[in-house]
PDB file of C-alpha atoms in Angstrom:
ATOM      1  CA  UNK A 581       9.306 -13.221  17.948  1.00 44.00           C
ATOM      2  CA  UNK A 582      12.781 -14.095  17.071  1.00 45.00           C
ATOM      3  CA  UNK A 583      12.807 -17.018  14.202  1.00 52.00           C
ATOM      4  CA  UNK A 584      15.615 -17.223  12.128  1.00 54.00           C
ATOM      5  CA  UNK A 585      14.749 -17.254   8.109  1.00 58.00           C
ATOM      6  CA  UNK A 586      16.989 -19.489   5.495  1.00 64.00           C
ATOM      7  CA  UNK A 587      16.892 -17.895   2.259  1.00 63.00           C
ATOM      8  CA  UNK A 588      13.909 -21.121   1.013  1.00 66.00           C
ATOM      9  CA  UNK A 589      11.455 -19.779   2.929  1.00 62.00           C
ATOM     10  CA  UNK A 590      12.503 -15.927   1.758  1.00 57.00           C
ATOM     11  CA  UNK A 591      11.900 -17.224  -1.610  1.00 59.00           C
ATOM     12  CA  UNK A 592       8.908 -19.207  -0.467  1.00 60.00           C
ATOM     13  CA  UNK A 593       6.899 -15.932   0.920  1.00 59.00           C
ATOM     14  CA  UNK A 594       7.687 -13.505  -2.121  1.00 57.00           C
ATOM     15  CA  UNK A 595       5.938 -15.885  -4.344  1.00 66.00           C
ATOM     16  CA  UNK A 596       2.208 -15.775  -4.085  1.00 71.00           C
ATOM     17  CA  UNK A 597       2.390 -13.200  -1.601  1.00 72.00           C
ATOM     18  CA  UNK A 598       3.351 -10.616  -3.941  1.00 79.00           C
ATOM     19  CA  UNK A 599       0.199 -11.896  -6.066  1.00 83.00           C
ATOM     20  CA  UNK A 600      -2.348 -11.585  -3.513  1.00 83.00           C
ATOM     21  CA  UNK A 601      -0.856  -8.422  -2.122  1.00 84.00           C
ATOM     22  CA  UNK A 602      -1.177  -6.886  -5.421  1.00 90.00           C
ATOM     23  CA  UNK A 603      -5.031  -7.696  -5.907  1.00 92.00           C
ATOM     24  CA  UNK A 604      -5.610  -6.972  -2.318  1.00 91.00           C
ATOM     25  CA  UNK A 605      -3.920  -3.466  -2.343  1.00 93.00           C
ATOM     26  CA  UNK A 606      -5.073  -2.313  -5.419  1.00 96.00           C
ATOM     27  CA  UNK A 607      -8.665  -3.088  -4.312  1.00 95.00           C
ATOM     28  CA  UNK A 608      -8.494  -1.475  -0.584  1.00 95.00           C
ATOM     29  CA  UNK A 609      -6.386   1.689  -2.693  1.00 96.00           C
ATOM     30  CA  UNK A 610      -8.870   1.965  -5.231  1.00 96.00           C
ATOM     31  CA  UNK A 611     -11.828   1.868  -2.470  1.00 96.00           C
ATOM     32  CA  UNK A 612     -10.040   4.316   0.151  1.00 96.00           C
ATOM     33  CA  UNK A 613      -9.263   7.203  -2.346  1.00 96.00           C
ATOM     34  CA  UNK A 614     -12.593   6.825  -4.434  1.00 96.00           C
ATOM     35  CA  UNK A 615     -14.961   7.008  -1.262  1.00 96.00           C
ATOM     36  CA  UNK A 616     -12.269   9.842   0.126  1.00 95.00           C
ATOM     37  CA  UNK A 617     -12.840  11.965  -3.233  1.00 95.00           C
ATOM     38  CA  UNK A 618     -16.221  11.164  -2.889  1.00 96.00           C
ATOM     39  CA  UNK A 619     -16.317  12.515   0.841  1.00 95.00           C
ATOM     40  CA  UNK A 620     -14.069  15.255   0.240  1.00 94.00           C
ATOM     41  CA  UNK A 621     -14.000  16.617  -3.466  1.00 93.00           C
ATOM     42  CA  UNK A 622     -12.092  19.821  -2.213  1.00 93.00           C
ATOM     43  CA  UNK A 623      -8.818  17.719  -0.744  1.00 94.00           C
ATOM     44  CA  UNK A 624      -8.558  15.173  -2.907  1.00 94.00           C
ATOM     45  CA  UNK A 625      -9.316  15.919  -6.315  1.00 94.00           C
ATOM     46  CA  UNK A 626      -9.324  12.653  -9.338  1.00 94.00           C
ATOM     47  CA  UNK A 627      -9.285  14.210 -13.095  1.00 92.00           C
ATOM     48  CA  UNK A 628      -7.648  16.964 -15.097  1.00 90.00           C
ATOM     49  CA  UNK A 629      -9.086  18.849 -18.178  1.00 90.00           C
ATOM     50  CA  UNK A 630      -7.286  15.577 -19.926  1.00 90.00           C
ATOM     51  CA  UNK A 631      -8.401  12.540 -17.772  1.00 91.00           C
ATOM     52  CA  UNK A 632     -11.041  11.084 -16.959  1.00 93.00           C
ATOM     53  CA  UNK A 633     -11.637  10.691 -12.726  1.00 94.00           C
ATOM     54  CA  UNK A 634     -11.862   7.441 -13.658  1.00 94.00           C
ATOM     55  CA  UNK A 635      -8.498   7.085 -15.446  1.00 95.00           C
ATOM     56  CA  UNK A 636      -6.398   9.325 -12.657  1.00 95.00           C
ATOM     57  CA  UNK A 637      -7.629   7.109 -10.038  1.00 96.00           C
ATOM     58  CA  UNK A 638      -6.775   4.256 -11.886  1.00 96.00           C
ATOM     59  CA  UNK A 639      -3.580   5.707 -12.571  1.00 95.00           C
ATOM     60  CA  UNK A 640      -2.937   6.710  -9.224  1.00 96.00           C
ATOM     61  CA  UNK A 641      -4.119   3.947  -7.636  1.00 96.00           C
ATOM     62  CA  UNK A 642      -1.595   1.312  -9.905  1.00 96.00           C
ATOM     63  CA  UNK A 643       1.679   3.397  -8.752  1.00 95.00           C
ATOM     64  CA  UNK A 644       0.372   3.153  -4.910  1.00 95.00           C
ATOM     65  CA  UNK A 645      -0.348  -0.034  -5.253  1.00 95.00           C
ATOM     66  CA  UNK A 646       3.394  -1.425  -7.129  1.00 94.00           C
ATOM     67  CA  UNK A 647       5.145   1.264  -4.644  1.00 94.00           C
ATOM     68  CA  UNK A 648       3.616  -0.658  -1.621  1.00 91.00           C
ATOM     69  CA  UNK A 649       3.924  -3.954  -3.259  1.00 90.00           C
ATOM     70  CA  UNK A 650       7.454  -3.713  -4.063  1.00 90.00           C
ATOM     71  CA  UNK A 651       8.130  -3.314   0.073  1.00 89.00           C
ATOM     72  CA  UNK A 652       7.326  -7.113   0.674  1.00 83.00           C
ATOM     73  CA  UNK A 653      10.885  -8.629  -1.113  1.00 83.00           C
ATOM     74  CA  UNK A 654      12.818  -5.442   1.008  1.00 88.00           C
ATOM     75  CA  UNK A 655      10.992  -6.251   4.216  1.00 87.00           C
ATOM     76  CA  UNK A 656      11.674 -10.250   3.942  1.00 82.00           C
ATOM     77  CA  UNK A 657      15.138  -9.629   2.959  1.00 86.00           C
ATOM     78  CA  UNK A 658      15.544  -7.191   5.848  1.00 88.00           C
ATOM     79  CA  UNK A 659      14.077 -10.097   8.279  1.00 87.00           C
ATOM     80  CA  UNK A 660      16.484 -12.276   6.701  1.00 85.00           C
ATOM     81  CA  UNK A 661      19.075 -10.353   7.419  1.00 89.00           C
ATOM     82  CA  UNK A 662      18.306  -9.183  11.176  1.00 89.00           C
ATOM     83  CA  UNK A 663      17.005 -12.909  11.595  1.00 87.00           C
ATOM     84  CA  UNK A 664      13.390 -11.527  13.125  1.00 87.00           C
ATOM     85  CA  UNK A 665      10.448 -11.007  11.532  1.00 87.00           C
ATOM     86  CA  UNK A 666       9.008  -7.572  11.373  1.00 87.00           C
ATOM     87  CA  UNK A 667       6.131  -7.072  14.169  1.00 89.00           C
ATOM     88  CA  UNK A 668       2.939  -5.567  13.619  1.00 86.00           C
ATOM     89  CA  UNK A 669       4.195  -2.323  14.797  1.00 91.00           C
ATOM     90  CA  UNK A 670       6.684  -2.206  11.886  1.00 91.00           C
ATOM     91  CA  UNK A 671       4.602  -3.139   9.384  1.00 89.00           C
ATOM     92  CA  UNK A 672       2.165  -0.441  10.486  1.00 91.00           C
ATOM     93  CA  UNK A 673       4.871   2.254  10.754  1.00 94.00           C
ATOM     94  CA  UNK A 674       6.096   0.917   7.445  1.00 93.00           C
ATOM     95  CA  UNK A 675       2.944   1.080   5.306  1.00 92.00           C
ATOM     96  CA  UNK A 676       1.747   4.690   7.115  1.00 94.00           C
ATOM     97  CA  UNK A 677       5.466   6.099   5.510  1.00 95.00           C
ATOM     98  CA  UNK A 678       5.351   4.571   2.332  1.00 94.00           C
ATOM     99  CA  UNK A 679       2.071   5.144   1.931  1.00 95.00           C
ATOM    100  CA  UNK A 680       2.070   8.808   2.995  1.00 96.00           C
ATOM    101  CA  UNK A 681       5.073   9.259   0.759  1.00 96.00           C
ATOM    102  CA  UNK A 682       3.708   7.610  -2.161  1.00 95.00           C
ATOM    103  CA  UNK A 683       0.572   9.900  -1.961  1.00 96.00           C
ATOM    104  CA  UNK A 684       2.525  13.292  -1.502  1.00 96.00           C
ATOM    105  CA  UNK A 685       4.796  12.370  -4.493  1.00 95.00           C
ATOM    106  CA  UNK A 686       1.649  11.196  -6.823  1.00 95.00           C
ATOM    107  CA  UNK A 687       0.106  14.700  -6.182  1.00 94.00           C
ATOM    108  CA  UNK A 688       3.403  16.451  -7.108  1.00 94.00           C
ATOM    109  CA  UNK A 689       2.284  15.325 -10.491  1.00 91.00           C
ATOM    110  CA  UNK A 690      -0.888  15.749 -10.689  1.00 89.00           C
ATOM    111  CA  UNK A 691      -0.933  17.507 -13.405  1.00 89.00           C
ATOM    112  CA  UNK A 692       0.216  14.409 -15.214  1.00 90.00           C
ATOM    113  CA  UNK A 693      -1.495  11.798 -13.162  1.00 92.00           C
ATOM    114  CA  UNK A 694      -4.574  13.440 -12.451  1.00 92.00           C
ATOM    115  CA  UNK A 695      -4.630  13.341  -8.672  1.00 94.00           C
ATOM    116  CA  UNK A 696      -3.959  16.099  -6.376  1.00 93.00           C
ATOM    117  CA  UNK A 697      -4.450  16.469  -2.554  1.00 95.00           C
ATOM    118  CA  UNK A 698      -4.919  20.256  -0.956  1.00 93.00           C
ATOM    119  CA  UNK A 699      -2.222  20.196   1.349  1.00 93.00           C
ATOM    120  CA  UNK A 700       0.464  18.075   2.764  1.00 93.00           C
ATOM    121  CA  UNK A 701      -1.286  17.326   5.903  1.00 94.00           C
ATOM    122  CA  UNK A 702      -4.200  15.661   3.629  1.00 95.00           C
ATOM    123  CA  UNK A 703      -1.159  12.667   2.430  1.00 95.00           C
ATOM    124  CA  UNK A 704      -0.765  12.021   6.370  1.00 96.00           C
ATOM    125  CA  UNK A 705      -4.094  11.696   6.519  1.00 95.00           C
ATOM    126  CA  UNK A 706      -4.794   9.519   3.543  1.00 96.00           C
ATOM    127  CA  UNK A 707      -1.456   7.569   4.503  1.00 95.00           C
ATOM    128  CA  UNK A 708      -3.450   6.918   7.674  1.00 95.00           C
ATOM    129  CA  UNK A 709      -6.448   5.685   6.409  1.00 95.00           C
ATOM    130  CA  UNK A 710      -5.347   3.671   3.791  1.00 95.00           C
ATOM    131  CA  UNK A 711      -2.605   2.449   6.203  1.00 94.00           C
ATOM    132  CA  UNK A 712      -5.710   0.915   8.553  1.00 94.00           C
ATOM    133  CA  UNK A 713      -7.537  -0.365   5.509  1.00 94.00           C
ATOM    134  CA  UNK A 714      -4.450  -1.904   4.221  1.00 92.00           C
ATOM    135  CA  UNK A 715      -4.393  -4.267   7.254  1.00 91.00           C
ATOM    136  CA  UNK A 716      -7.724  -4.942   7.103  1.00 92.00           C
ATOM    137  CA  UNK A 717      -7.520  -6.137   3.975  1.00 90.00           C
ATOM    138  CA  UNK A 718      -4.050  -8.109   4.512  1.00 86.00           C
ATOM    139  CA  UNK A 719      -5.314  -9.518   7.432  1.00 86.00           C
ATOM    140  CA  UNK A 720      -8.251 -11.099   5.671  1.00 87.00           C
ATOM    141  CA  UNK A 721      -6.223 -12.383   2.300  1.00 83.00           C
ATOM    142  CA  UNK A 722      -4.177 -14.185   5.235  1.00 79.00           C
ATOM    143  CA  UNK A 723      -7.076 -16.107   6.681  1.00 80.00           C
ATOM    144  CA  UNK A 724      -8.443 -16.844   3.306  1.00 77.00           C
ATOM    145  CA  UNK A 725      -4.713 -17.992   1.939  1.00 69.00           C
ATOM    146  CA  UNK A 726      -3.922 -20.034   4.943  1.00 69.00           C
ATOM    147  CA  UNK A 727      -6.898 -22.143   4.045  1.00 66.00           C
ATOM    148  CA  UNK A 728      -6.132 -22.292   0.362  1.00 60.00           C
ATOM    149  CA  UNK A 729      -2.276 -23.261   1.697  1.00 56.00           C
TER     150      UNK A 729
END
């Protein structure tokens, strides 16, 4: 799909987008990794002899959440700039590396945040998942918001 962007309708998208991406991603993060501690209490692990579960995930789940929220003005100046809009491949790839990134770096601090993963190969896991329910949950907000629009 090649459509060429002016810099009004760059401006147009980041608005509410970033709004409803926000609530939507925190949401889908904050459902994944609960339900994935809850699954699998040895690999992912919420709390520290300081926090709470409740506050690490919460913690965690607020830097995921503005790390993968902060992509959208890149990605729509990027499509500006190429003058294509990214395909649903690319946003896939996109979200599975942030995301996976994002994870492995929270658990380097774990000690601070309160989340840790086992092993590396548990981020590309997690990156995965939350990656597929990422879409899921995108994919709805856009029905619902091109009503609303």
């Amino acid at each position: 799909m090649s459509i060429a962007l002016s810099k009004e309708k760059v401006k147009a998208r980041t608005g509410l987008t970033i709004f409803y991406s926000y609530i939507t991603l925190f949401i889908t993060n904050a459902v994944t990794i609960s339900l994935a501690n809850y699954l699998f209490p040895t690999e992912i692990v919420l709390g520290t002899y300081a926090l709470t579960p409740s506050w690490s995930l919460y913690l965690a789940v607020v830097e995921l959440t503005v790390v993968c929220t902060m992509i959208f003005p890149l990605v729509y100046y990027h499509e500006y700039r190429r003058g294509s809009e990214y395909t649903a491949k690319e946003w896939m790839m996109l979200y599975f590396a942030v995301n996976t990134i994002t994870i492995w770096s929270i658990a380097r601090f774990a000690d601070k945040i309160g989340f840790g993963i086992s092993s590396w190969y548990i981020a590309i896991i997690l990156g995965i998942i939350l990656q597929w329910m990422q879409s899921k949950g995108m994919l709805l907000i856009r029905k619902i918001t091109t009503y609303l629009i």
